[in-house]
XYZ file of C-alpha atoms in Angstrom:
759
model
C 0.000 0.000 0.000
C 1.601 3.290 -1.045
C 1.651 6.516 0.965
C -1.027 8.203 -1.176
C -3.423 5.337 -0.466
C -2.686 5.533 3.264
C -3.300 9.285 3.263
C -6.596 8.904 1.380
C -7.764 6.261 3.842
C -6.814 8.431 6.813
C -8.717 11.445 5.501
C -11.783 9.351 4.629
C -11.834 7.752 8.078
C -11.532 11.127 9.802
C -14.431 12.477 7.712
C -16.638 9.505 8.642
C -15.736 9.730 12.317
C -16.385 13.463 12.387
C -19.899 12.944 10.991
C -20.920 10.083 13.279
C -21.259 12.047 16.525
C -23.229 14.764 14.705
C -25.732 12.203 13.462
C -25.977 10.671 16.902
C -26.709 14.060 18.444
C -29.305 14.832 15.763
C -31.101 11.547 16.452
C -31.059 12.214 20.164
C -32.586 15.634 19.605
C -35.382 14.194 17.425
C -36.207 11.587 20.063
C -36.365 14.316 22.682
C -38.815 16.401 20.641
C -41.091 13.416 20.130
C -40.989 12.723 23.847
C -41.963 16.340 24.600
C -45.051 15.942 22.419
C -46.117 12.797 24.213
C -45.498 13.817 27.804
C -46.905 16.949 29.411
C -44.432 16.802 32.233
C -41.090 15.169 32.950
C -39.528 13.851 36.102
C -35.791 14.512 36.423
C -34.258 11.044 36.776
C -30.637 12.090 37.298
C -27.683 14.077 36.038
C -24.475 12.522 34.692
C -21.348 14.522 35.508
C -18.196 13.719 33.551
C -14.997 15.245 34.875
C -12.065 15.688 32.517
C -8.719 15.221 34.156
C -6.512 18.289 33.852
C -3.249 17.688 32.030
C -1.451 20.614 33.712
C -0.799 21.369 37.368
C 0.954 24.464 38.738
C 2.993 24.767 41.928
C 5.053 27.596 43.391
C 8.245 26.265 41.822
C 7.138 24.018 38.949
C 4.564 23.160 36.280
C 3.614 19.522 35.634
C 2.274 18.133 32.347
C 0.492 14.753 32.445
C 1.981 12.921 29.441
C 0.340 9.611 30.318
C -3.223 10.930 29.959
C -2.571 12.746 26.677
C -3.706 10.434 23.835
C -0.956 11.697 21.511
C 1.635 10.032 23.734
C 0.660 6.651 22.246
C 2.256 7.528 18.887
C 4.708 10.375 19.562
C 8.245 10.596 20.857
C 9.141 12.520 24.008
C 10.534 15.468 22.053
C 7.264 15.785 20.116
C 5.275 15.825 23.364
C 7.568 18.528 24.772
C 6.023 21.010 22.328
C 2.829 20.811 24.395
C 4.520 21.459 27.735
C 4.201 25.016 29.133
C 7.462 27.024 29.323
C 9.133 24.683 26.776
C 9.787 25.307 23.067
C 11.141 22.859 20.493
C 12.073 24.194 17.046
C 12.170 22.446 13.683
C 15.666 21.108 14.305
C 14.565 19.690 17.688
C 16.539 22.291 19.644
C 14.934 22.558 23.090
C 14.554 25.750 25.127
C 13.216 26.114 28.651
C 12.083 29.587 29.690
C 13.464 30.809 26.357
C 16.966 29.507 27.111
C 18.936 26.576 25.711
C 20.728 26.292 29.081
C 18.809 23.771 31.178
C 19.193 20.396 32.839
C 17.281 17.134 32.510
C 16.355 14.876 35.421
C 14.858 11.391 35.300
C 12.720 10.442 38.310
C 14.067 13.398 40.340
C 17.671 12.467 39.607
C 19.915 14.309 37.113
C 20.789 12.575 33.875
C 24.056 13.881 32.493
C 23.780 12.085 29.152
C 20.328 13.517 28.447
C 21.510 16.990 29.437
C 24.485 16.715 27.103
C 22.537 15.284 24.158
C 18.844 16.151 24.648
C 17.969 16.111 20.954
C 19.482 12.727 20.177
C 18.079 10.992 23.242
C 14.576 12.447 23.559
C 13.660 12.201 19.887
C 14.387 8.464 19.984
C 12.527 7.856 23.257
C 8.848 6.796 22.935
C 6.419 8.933 24.938
C 4.689 5.779 26.170
C 7.603 5.357 28.571
C 6.788 8.647 30.319
C 4.187 9.395 32.982
C 4.660 13.157 33.328
C 7.147 15.991 32.788
C 7.850 18.627 35.420
C 9.211 22.044 34.424
C 11.016 23.404 37.486
C 11.162 27.106 36.657
C 12.491 28.398 39.964
C 14.910 25.822 41.459
C 15.439 26.287 45.160
C 18.711 26.024 47.093
C 18.582 22.209 47.317
C 19.246 22.020 43.567
C 22.719 22.522 42.126
C 23.307 26.115 41.067
C 23.694 25.191 37.409
C 20.802 25.545 34.969
C 19.859 28.973 33.599
C 16.532 28.075 32.008
C 15.437 25.575 34.629
C 15.059 21.820 34.996
C 13.028 19.260 33.048
C 12.183 16.374 35.370
C 10.977 13.322 33.420
C 8.927 10.898 35.519
C 8.770 7.400 34.038
C 6.192 4.682 34.636
C 8.382 2.993 37.225
C 6.880 5.421 39.724
C 3.290 4.750 38.737
C 2.456 1.072 38.728
C 2.277 -0.988 41.895
C 2.000 -4.659 42.526
C 2.159 -7.149 39.691
C 1.530 -5.728 36.243
C 3.232 -5.572 32.852
C 2.769 -3.609 29.634
C 4.131 -4.441 26.197
C 4.196 -1.993 23.300
C 5.565 -1.745 19.782
C 5.725 0.883 17.046
C 6.684 1.092 13.387
C 6.921 4.032 10.986
C 8.501 4.892 7.662
C 11.623 5.957 9.588
C 11.823 3.834 12.735
C 10.665 0.775 14.643
C 10.867 -0.282 18.267
C 9.308 -1.847 21.301
C 9.271 -1.672 25.070
C 8.106 -3.489 28.166
C 7.838 -2.659 31.844
C 6.689 -4.585 34.885
C 6.301 -4.244 38.641
C 6.090 -6.862 41.363
C 5.466 -6.534 45.093
C 6.208 -9.152 47.717
C 5.695 -8.121 51.297
C 7.834 -5.095 52.099
C 9.918 -5.500 48.955
C 8.825 -3.839 45.715
C 10.672 -3.913 42.387
C 10.071 -2.306 39.022
C 11.897 -2.737 35.713
C 11.704 -1.347 32.216
C 13.444 -1.829 28.867
C 12.912 -0.263 25.447
C 14.715 -0.467 22.114
C 14.314 1.727 19.050
C 15.883 1.482 15.593
C 15.780 4.385 13.151
C 16.750 4.780 9.539
C 17.343 8.346 8.386
C 16.405 8.852 4.715
C 18.896 10.635 2.505
C 19.209 14.325 3.321
C 20.850 17.237 1.514
C 22.670 20.313 2.728
C 24.741 23.172 1.436
C 26.393 26.428 2.371
C 27.824 29.583 0.897
C 30.285 32.134 2.216
C 30.815 35.618 0.823
C 33.777 37.790 1.751
C 32.922 41.382 2.589
C 34.954 44.330 3.795
C 38.699 43.916 3.285
C 39.085 41.646 0.208
C 42.621 40.453 -0.621
C 44.305 37.845 -2.812
C 43.958 35.425 0.116
C 40.179 35.817 0.167
C 37.773 33.356 -1.384
C 34.044 32.828 -1.748
C 32.770 29.300 -1.158
C 29.877 27.187 -2.402
C 29.380 23.634 -1.154
C 26.748 20.917 -1.384
C 26.600 17.529 0.285
C 24.340 14.565 0.909
C 24.227 11.983 3.703
C 22.335 8.954 4.911
C 22.463 7.110 8.209
C 20.901 4.708 10.649
C 21.180 3.974 14.338
C 19.600 2.620 17.489
C 18.895 3.590 21.076
C 18.006 1.588 24.158
C 16.812 2.458 27.641
C 16.636 0.309 30.733
C 15.877 0.901 34.403
C 15.450 -1.024 37.632
C 14.130 0.250 40.935
C 13.559 -1.397 44.288
C 12.456 -0.330 47.732
C 12.374 -2.071 51.096
C 10.445 -0.735 54.084
C 12.567 -1.649 57.078
C 9.791 -0.354 59.330
C 7.232 2.448 59.286
C 9.934 5.120 59.700
C 12.838 3.746 57.679
C 12.988 3.187 53.933
C 15.807 1.842 51.763
C 15.665 2.419 47.992
C 17.975 1.526 45.121
C 17.947 2.304 41.410
C 19.868 1.496 38.265
C 19.559 3.157 34.842
C 21.071 2.322 31.484
C 20.939 4.449 28.347
C 22.860 3.905 25.175
C 22.889 3.911 21.428
C 24.878 4.372 18.294
C 24.704 5.596 14.737
C 26.464 5.273 11.390
C 26.461 7.882 8.641
C 27.836 8.053 5.110
C 28.049 11.142 2.957
C 29.811 12.977 0.197
C 30.076 16.569 -0.960
C 31.681 19.064 -3.318
C 33.275 22.438 -2.501
C 34.107 25.176 -5.035
C 36.021 28.378 -4.240
C 35.992 31.487 -6.411
C 37.815 34.797 -6.243
C 35.659 37.674 -4.920
C 37.787 40.014 -7.057
C 37.706 38.248 -10.459
C 34.951 35.608 -9.949
C 37.312 32.966 -11.371
C 37.504 29.504 -9.857
C 40.382 29.115 -7.377
C 39.995 25.452 -6.460
C 37.540 22.593 -6.048
C 37.482 19.241 -4.305
C 35.146 16.370 -3.446
C 34.903 14.570 -0.107
C 33.559 11.226 1.046
C 32.772 10.727 4.740
C 32.093 7.699 6.916
C 31.438 8.065 10.640
C 30.042 6.136 13.547
C 29.237 7.099 17.092
C 28.455 5.137 20.239
C 27.242 6.656 23.476
C 26.268 5.280 26.833
C 25.203 6.253 30.313
C 25.048 4.022 33.375
C 24.178 5.124 36.876
C 23.211 3.521 40.118
C 22.309 4.863 43.512
C 21.114 3.996 46.973
C 19.120 6.159 49.388
C 18.335 5.715 53.058
C 15.373 7.751 54.313
C 14.565 8.232 57.988
C 11.149 9.609 58.905
C 10.095 10.852 62.327
C 6.945 11.126 64.373
C 6.727 14.767 63.273
C 5.077 14.777 59.812
C 7.282 15.907 56.906
C 10.480 15.715 58.972
C 12.998 13.712 56.913
C 16.663 12.759 57.005
C 18.142 11.292 53.812
C 21.586 9.797 53.127
C 22.452 9.187 49.462
C 25.209 7.794 47.300
C 25.344 7.745 43.516
C 27.800 6.521 40.895
C 27.716 7.426 37.203
C 29.711 6.282 34.204
C 29.380 7.858 30.753
C 31.544 6.522 27.902
C 31.333 8.012 24.397
C 33.232 6.896 21.312
C 33.309 8.187 17.760
C 35.404 7.653 14.674
C 35.354 9.074 11.194
C 37.069 8.730 7.832
C 37.368 11.681 5.447
C 38.791 11.183 1.971
C 39.546 13.927 -0.570
C 39.300 13.268 -4.307
C 39.007 15.229 -7.558
C 41.168 18.114 -6.324
C 42.040 20.986 -8.699
C 43.597 24.384 -7.975
C 45.078 27.318 -9.884
C 48.598 28.618 -9.291
C 48.976 30.066 -5.809
C 46.362 27.820 -4.226
C 48.036 24.419 -4.633
C 49.639 24.688 -1.182
C 46.211 25.194 0.367
C 44.872 22.012 -1.222
C 47.988 20.115 -0.174
C 46.649 20.337 3.390
C 43.732 18.140 2.322
C 45.068 14.804 3.501
C 42.920 11.700 3.872
C 42.139 11.566 7.580
C 41.020 9.061 10.155
C 39.909 10.411 13.538
C 39.367 8.237 16.599
C 37.950 10.074 19.595
C 36.503 9.213 22.971
C 35.291 10.942 26.126
C 34.746 9.266 29.458
C 33.168 10.631 32.640
C 33.112 8.874 36.005
C 31.421 10.446 38.999
C 30.863 9.663 42.690
C 28.436 11.732 44.768
C 27.750 11.783 48.506
C 24.852 13.767 49.936
C 22.919 14.365 53.165
C 19.602 16.261 53.375
C 17.456 17.246 56.333
C 14.003 18.828 56.269
C 11.871 19.770 59.245
C 8.696 21.783 59.794
C 8.279 24.023 62.821
C 5.547 26.220 64.265
C 3.068 24.632 61.807
C 3.606 27.126 58.971
C 7.402 27.086 58.612
C 9.810 24.639 56.978
C 13.594 24.501 57.190
C 15.785 22.488 54.815
C 19.543 22.080 54.765
C 22.135 19.744 53.277
C 25.704 18.987 52.237
C 26.988 17.488 49.016
C 30.321 16.416 47.558
C 30.945 15.407 43.928
C 34.125 13.747 42.682
C 34.088 13.889 38.893
C 36.817 12.692 36.535
C 36.628 13.460 32.807
C 39.055 12.190 30.206
C 39.315 12.913 26.505
C 41.409 11.174 23.847
C 41.373 12.332 20.239
C 43.796 10.615 17.851
C 44.293 11.776 14.281
C 45.879 9.867 11.420
C 46.886 11.361 8.065
C 47.354 8.865 5.248
C 47.458 6.096 7.906
C 50.300 7.845 9.785
C 49.660 8.874 13.395
C 49.728 12.672 13.743
C 50.917 13.259 17.281
C 51.048 17.048 16.956
C 47.335 17.249 16.232
C 46.170 14.527 18.579
C 45.061 15.397 22.091
C 44.834 13.447 25.359
C 43.907 15.208 28.578
C 42.242 14.692 31.946
C 39.839 17.034 33.642
C 39.121 16.673 37.347
C 36.098 18.596 38.614
C 35.345 18.379 42.364
C 32.451 20.302 43.889
C 31.517 20.897 47.508
C 28.114 22.422 48.199
C 26.025 23.448 51.197
C 22.561 24.969 51.249
C 19.995 26.423 53.617
C 16.366 27.028 52.701
C 13.300 28.386 54.426
C 9.660 27.842 53.443
C 6.439 29.460 54.599
C 2.788 28.464 54.125
C 0.216 30.704 55.776
C -3.370 30.558 54.615
C -3.259 31.770 50.968
C 0.387 32.857 51.107
C 3.439 30.680 50.443
C 7.088 31.555 49.986
C 10.617 30.226 49.768
C 13.981 31.779 50.532
C 17.336 30.082 50.107
C 21.088 30.417 49.747
C 23.492 27.899 48.264
C 27.287 27.936 48.429
C 29.417 25.982 45.958
C 33.184 25.579 45.848
C 34.551 24.205 42.584
C 37.999 22.787 41.865
C 39.060 22.259 38.256
C 42.340 20.541 37.449
C 43.276 19.999 33.784
C 46.298 17.901 32.837
C 47.465 17.323 29.255
C 48.926 13.910 28.481
C 49.434 14.345 24.736
C 49.235 17.293 22.371
C 49.489 21.031 22.825
C 48.057 22.674 25.923
C 49.115 24.025 29.289
C 48.113 22.317 32.524
C 46.038 24.570 34.763
C 43.992 24.657 37.953
C 41.019 26.839 38.791
C 38.940 27.428 41.909
C 35.468 28.982 41.974
C 33.413 30.193 44.922
C 29.775 30.920 44.147
C 26.982 32.160 46.402
C 23.616 31.537 44.769
C 20.486 33.147 46.265
C 16.874 32.389 45.347
C 13.493 33.660 46.507
C 9.863 33.211 45.529
C 6.457 34.138 46.874
C 3.077 32.809 45.836
C -0.459 33.864 46.595
C -3.546 31.712 46.137
C -6.066 34.079 44.568
C -8.861 31.489 44.507
C -9.149 27.723 44.875
C -8.039 27.361 41.245
C -5.760 30.342 40.558
C -2.282 31.326 41.769
C 0.074 34.278 41.395
C 3.842 33.866 41.837
C 6.850 36.197 41.845
C 10.379 34.840 41.968
C 14.060 35.722 41.665
C 16.908 33.329 41.090
C 20.547 33.308 40.117
C 21.951 30.374 38.192
C 25.462 29.477 37.020
C 26.837 27.359 34.199
C 30.164 25.617 34.298
C 31.581 24.682 30.885
C 31.591 20.933 30.292
C 34.215 18.849 28.590
C 32.653 19.460 25.156
C 33.347 23.183 25.505
C 36.749 22.851 27.165
C 38.297 20.296 24.794
C 41.177 22.121 23.007
C 41.372 19.562 20.187
C 41.885 21.384 16.876
C 39.532 19.971 14.253
C 40.734 21.004 10.791
C 39.310 18.027 8.893
C 37.534 20.663 6.783
C 40.342 23.184 6.147
C 37.990 26.039 5.294
C 36.102 25.620 8.617
C 38.259 24.953 11.687
C 36.839 24.212 15.158
C 38.425 24.222 18.615
C 37.258 24.222 22.246
C 38.554 26.625 24.863
C 40.060 25.152 28.031
C 40.104 28.575 29.759
C 36.368 29.173 29.860
C 34.822 30.332 33.117
C 31.389 29.749 34.580
C 28.650 32.037 33.353
C 26.146 33.632 35.731
C 22.562 34.574 35.023
C 20.008 36.562 37.011
C 16.275 36.422 36.326
C 12.981 37.738 37.661
C 9.806 35.746 37.017
C 6.128 36.654 37.345
C 3.494 34.016 36.601
C -0.264 33.575 36.827
C -2.088 30.263 36.602
C -5.748 29.283 36.697
C -6.628 25.609 36.358
C -10.309 24.644 36.313
C -11.992 21.543 34.879
C -13.095 23.653 31.890
C -10.187 26.013 31.255
C -6.467 25.919 32.094
C -4.381 29.082 31.704
C -0.757 29.727 32.602
C 0.990 33.036 31.842
C 4.654 33.568 32.722
C 6.678 36.732 32.189
C 10.449 36.547 32.618
C 13.342 39.002 32.411
C 16.907 37.730 32.551
C 20.428 38.947 31.963
C 24.000 37.683 32.015
C 27.299 39.442 31.368
C 29.684 36.583 30.629
C 27.695 33.976 28.713
C 29.559 31.304 26.757
C 29.054 32.050 23.072
C 29.853 30.169 19.887
C 32.037 32.667 17.984
C 32.924 32.401 14.287
C 35.600 34.615 12.740
C 37.308 34.804 9.350
C 41.082 34.903 9.883
C 44.256 33.958 7.988
C 45.068 30.397 8.993
C 48.513 31.556 10.156
C 46.776 33.131 13.168
C 45.476 29.761 14.414
C 47.937 28.382 16.934
C 48.887 24.766 16.348
C 47.544 24.503 12.791
C 49.712 22.264 10.636
C 51.157 23.732 7.415
C 49.339 27.090 7.404
C 49.215 28.912 4.067
C 47.991 32.398 4.979
C 44.628 31.875 3.274
C 41.417 33.064 4.961
C 39.383 30.423 6.830
C 36.485 30.379 9.299
C 37.645 29.678 12.855
C 35.014 28.651 15.441
C 35.521 28.474 19.204
C 33.789 29.351 22.509
C 34.369 32.477 24.599
C 32.960 34.187 27.720
C 32.056 37.332 25.799
C 28.277 37.394 25.790
C 26.294 40.307 27.228
C 22.734 39.124 26.971
C 19.396 40.340 28.200
C 15.907 39.436 27.189
C 12.272 39.164 28.101
C 9.809 36.450 27.168
C 6.132 35.774 27.720
C 4.939 32.164 27.820
C 1.257 31.365 27.313
C -0.453 28.023 27.840
C -4.201 27.511 27.306
C -6.196 24.288 27.505
C -9.955 24.477 26.892
C -12.199 21.490 27.513
C -14.968 22.639 25.181
C -17.071 19.571 25.986
C -16.489 16.379 27.922
C -15.136 14.855 24.677
C -13.436 17.861 23.039
C -10.144 19.483 24.041
C -8.449 22.480 22.393
C -4.992 23.624 23.477
C -2.311 26.220 22.716
C 1.278 26.641 23.906
C 3.158 29.754 22.771
C 6.022 32.100 23.513
C 6.988 35.577 22.367
C 10.468 36.796 23.265
C 12.832 39.673 22.629
C 16.590 39.266 22.931
C 19.411 41.812 22.892
C 23.022 40.599 22.918
C 26.559 41.777 22.184
C 30.160 40.788 22.800
C 31.252 44.107 24.240
C 32.949 44.950 20.951
C 32.040 44.513 17.297
C 29.370 41.805 17.460
C 25.753 42.487 18.379
C 22.272 41.317 17.492
C 18.698 41.719 18.696
C 15.202 40.799 17.635
C 11.850 39.144 18.298
C 10.987 35.472 17.991
C 7.652 33.649 18.184
C 6.714 30.060 18.948
C 3.248 28.513 18.646
C 1.945 24.989 19.112
C -1.728 24.102 19.155
C -4.282 21.483 18.339
C -7.505 19.718 19.186
C -8.570 16.255 20.360
C -11.993 14.660 19.896
C -13.145 11.568 21.769
C -15.754 9.505 19.923
C -17.935 6.552 20.914
C -16.424 3.069 21.193
C -13.156 4.367 22.734
C -12.157 6.092 19.485
C -10.168 9.327 19.465
C -8.812 11.650 16.765
C -6.423 14.607 17.120
C -4.838 17.291 14.982
C -1.779 19.404 15.857
C 0.128 22.296 14.288
C 3.448 23.929 15.102
C 5.243 27.083 13.875
C 8.314 29.038 14.954
C 10.061 32.136 13.610
C 13.873 32.360 13.289
C 15.672 32.500 16.631
C 18.235 35.229 17.260
C 21.909 34.347 17.779
C 24.933 36.550 18.391
C 26.057 36.306 14.752
C 22.879 35.600 12.840
C 19.497 33.925 12.810
C 18.125 30.420 12.566
C 15.331 29.203 10.339
C 11.562 29.470 10.513
C 9.700 26.182 10.670
C 6.185 24.743 10.683
C 4.548 21.320 10.645
C 1.275 19.518 11.327
C 0.103 16.041 12.311
C -3.033 13.966 12.831
C -3.729 10.673 14.558
C -6.500 8.126 15.141
C -6.555 5.959 18.259
C -8.771 2.984 19.163
C -8.874 0.990 22.414
C -10.314 -2.434 23.206
C -10.589 -4.788 26.181
C -11.218 -2.027 28.740
C -8.342 0.009 27.292
C -5.836 -2.791 27.779
C -5.214 -2.944 24.036
C -4.583 0.338 22.180
C -3.877 0.902 18.479
C -2.726 4.291 17.125
C -2.330 5.363 13.488
C -0.691 8.744 12.834
C 0.697 10.878 10.009
C 2.605 14.165 9.937
C 3.662 16.590 7.208
C 2.035 14.270 4.678
C 1.406 16.906 1.989
C 5.092 17.544 1.280
C 7.966 15.075 1.439
C 10.925 17.418 2.062
C 11.494 20.282 4.487
C 14.229 22.900 4.055
C 15.802 25.080 6.755
C 18.115 28.074 6.298
C 20.598 29.696 8.680
C 22.745 32.821 8.493
C 25.998 33.824 10.194
C 27.742 37.157 9.665
C 30.681 39.213 10.825
C 32.347 42.395 9.630
C 34.432 40.338 7.176
C 32.034 37.654 5.887
C 28.425 36.602 5.367
C 27.542 32.904 5.441
C 24.346 31.029 4.674
C 23.670 27.338 5.195
C 20.679 25.170 4.359
C 19.485 21.634 4.954
C 16.846 19.603 3.152
C 15.512 16.366 4.584
C 12.556 13.989 4.497
C 10.003 15.303 6.952
C 6.789 13.337 6.427
C 6.056 10.462 8.763
C 3.534 7.608 8.903
C 3.440 5.384 11.968
C 1.531 2.573 13.646
C 1.861 1.719 17.337
C 0.247 -0.900 19.553
C 0.338 -1.555 23.299
C -1.126 -4.255 25.530
C -1.316 -4.340 29.339
C -1.722 -7.311 31.636
C -2.275 -7.326 35.392
C -4.425 -5.066 37.547
C -2.653 -3.978 40.710
C -2.053 -0.571 42.217
C 0.940 -0.130 44.589
C 4.025 1.806 43.440
C 7.712 1.548 44.149
C 8.339 3.854 47.066
C 11.199 6.273 46.693
C 13.142 8.454 49.041
C 11.652 11.937 48.960
C 15.152 13.404 48.656
C 17.909 12.037 46.501
C 21.058 13.085 44.653
C 20.643 15.699 41.922
C 23.795 16.590 39.972
C 22.883 19.348 37.517
C 25.978 21.507 37.571
C 27.670 21.048 34.171
C 26.899 22.713 30.870
C 26.664 20.056 28.157
C 28.006 20.541 24.671
C 25.830 18.484 22.394
C 23.013 20.995 22.053
C 24.712 23.956 20.501
C 27.097 26.503 21.785
C 24.894 29.414 22.694
C 23.296 29.837 26.030
C 21.989 32.554 28.217
C 19.080 33.998 29.976
C 16.691 34.604 27.184
C 17.490 33.501 23.692
């Protein structure tokens, strides 16, 4: 069956389903009129009240979205569901922003997940939403959380926290781009409860196309060149997720819990491309070459922890002792071959740098964390919380380069990065009638020790002392509405991706390098929010102003390659050099709007949007400012016989960066879902962007000496079928310590270089 036939069937089925309830209502109305003619009076027999469960809940420090009870979760990935979550935006390239910022952290079941924070796009877009119960957006982290995370924290709660007793669910999905399955189960025996989950997903990326152009402006010399390039690539990969949790109630006051999580995956990609350079003075061709590329990447994340929780006769008084160990290995290798090379006189030496290369790189992080937390109420309306924490983190990076099968020691890099953190916090909470508030202070001492084993670089040590205040106050206007005002300061330490000084000149016209001398960035923000959640209408409005004066920015400059320290065989020709620097002065304001309207007991309409303005500069020659808009909306209709249809749309305008703008983007999707056997068996058929096969995005970067444009074209339509089946019918859940370890202090590098308060 071809895609056109599938689309026609989908549209026909939707049309039939849309008509059925109308006919049913018309028949009911006719019967009622006939009854009125027969009977002179009526006796009220009863009223049926159907309550729709709200998908959003607001607290003083967080907003919670109920993924499990959203029908679209049966066919979507986690990153697709994030577009519905208040305070979160996801653009067409799956870049995630929280509170308008790309600087945020991801937790899983109240515990930080370093791999997800480092690679949110890759992980969340391959993770089925059926594995998630709810997502919490912690917009105003208190002092108990690590000071790192400008935008906030996304806390992903999986089903391991939901199901109690003996039960198991099996699910599978298949689409034109991926296939996978998952299972989870829980068993309880006396005081011991255990829960486990495993999922696997395979994806096949259709062939995509990309290109770029670079124009020299300003001071044009004989060393200048204009570039045009086009390339194509195709790849495939897999991801897998596993978890295990257990709890044992020693007695009514003591609880012991343990957990283990495993995430991993890999990908392979093949591509080729052509680059042509012309003279901006004479428009004649200077050189051309063709490349072939083969790469593969493997990533993993393993963590385990144990928590001991001691309760007391005083309600809500808790003492928690925690230990956690994490291990995150990442490996990648690539082959780049250059063929069909031609150059005019004067540019042969530049092309001679194009050597066939093999790169073998790896990063490894190992971490041990010890933590103690104590919370106690006093005088009925007050709460005091305090704690200590110590993190021992060891990062290592090894990048080996070979040219023509000969090891290039000068351009290989091995180094170790030790990052120890000691933290202490004190927080105070108040709840008095309709008023609630929090006040806290956190102190963090950071030790960084970098040692180079191979390659160029100077060993160095750095110490940081940060005092991080936070405050918030909330007022309960009515039983369903709240008003909250908050201030917080957050910091971001550069992670190993940003610090790695490895010089990547595999593409000689575009050279990349990390900066081992980066410092932590600091951001201040003020937040004002209003929420009103009723069974009929849910509204959340959040206004935020933030600023930072030393944000880590991705900076691109056109320079003669002789100015790049450590570059092998420089020729004096102009190239683009990209690195990271603490040069960003950034301020911005954004307004987030979330609306959910339950028009009837079977009809839901929703909207999630953001409008933001950003102003940024580097304190010198670079600056940019502008507005950006994000909108996501849709509707869901529940029909008789446990049948449900939904339609969604999404649009975003170009985001503003220090040296340019991103691309606008829009898409749409529809789905049909049917349940049987008291909702134990569920089948979902969905389609997105089915009217056009390819989507194209464009990006611009500019400086005083160049203007660059890049584009990408890829298959964007999707057709999928998913099925799930549940057995068992029990209802106890795995108990967890109410406090646990939360390491959210490192800025990851897999989600783009820019960060800040309000992008």
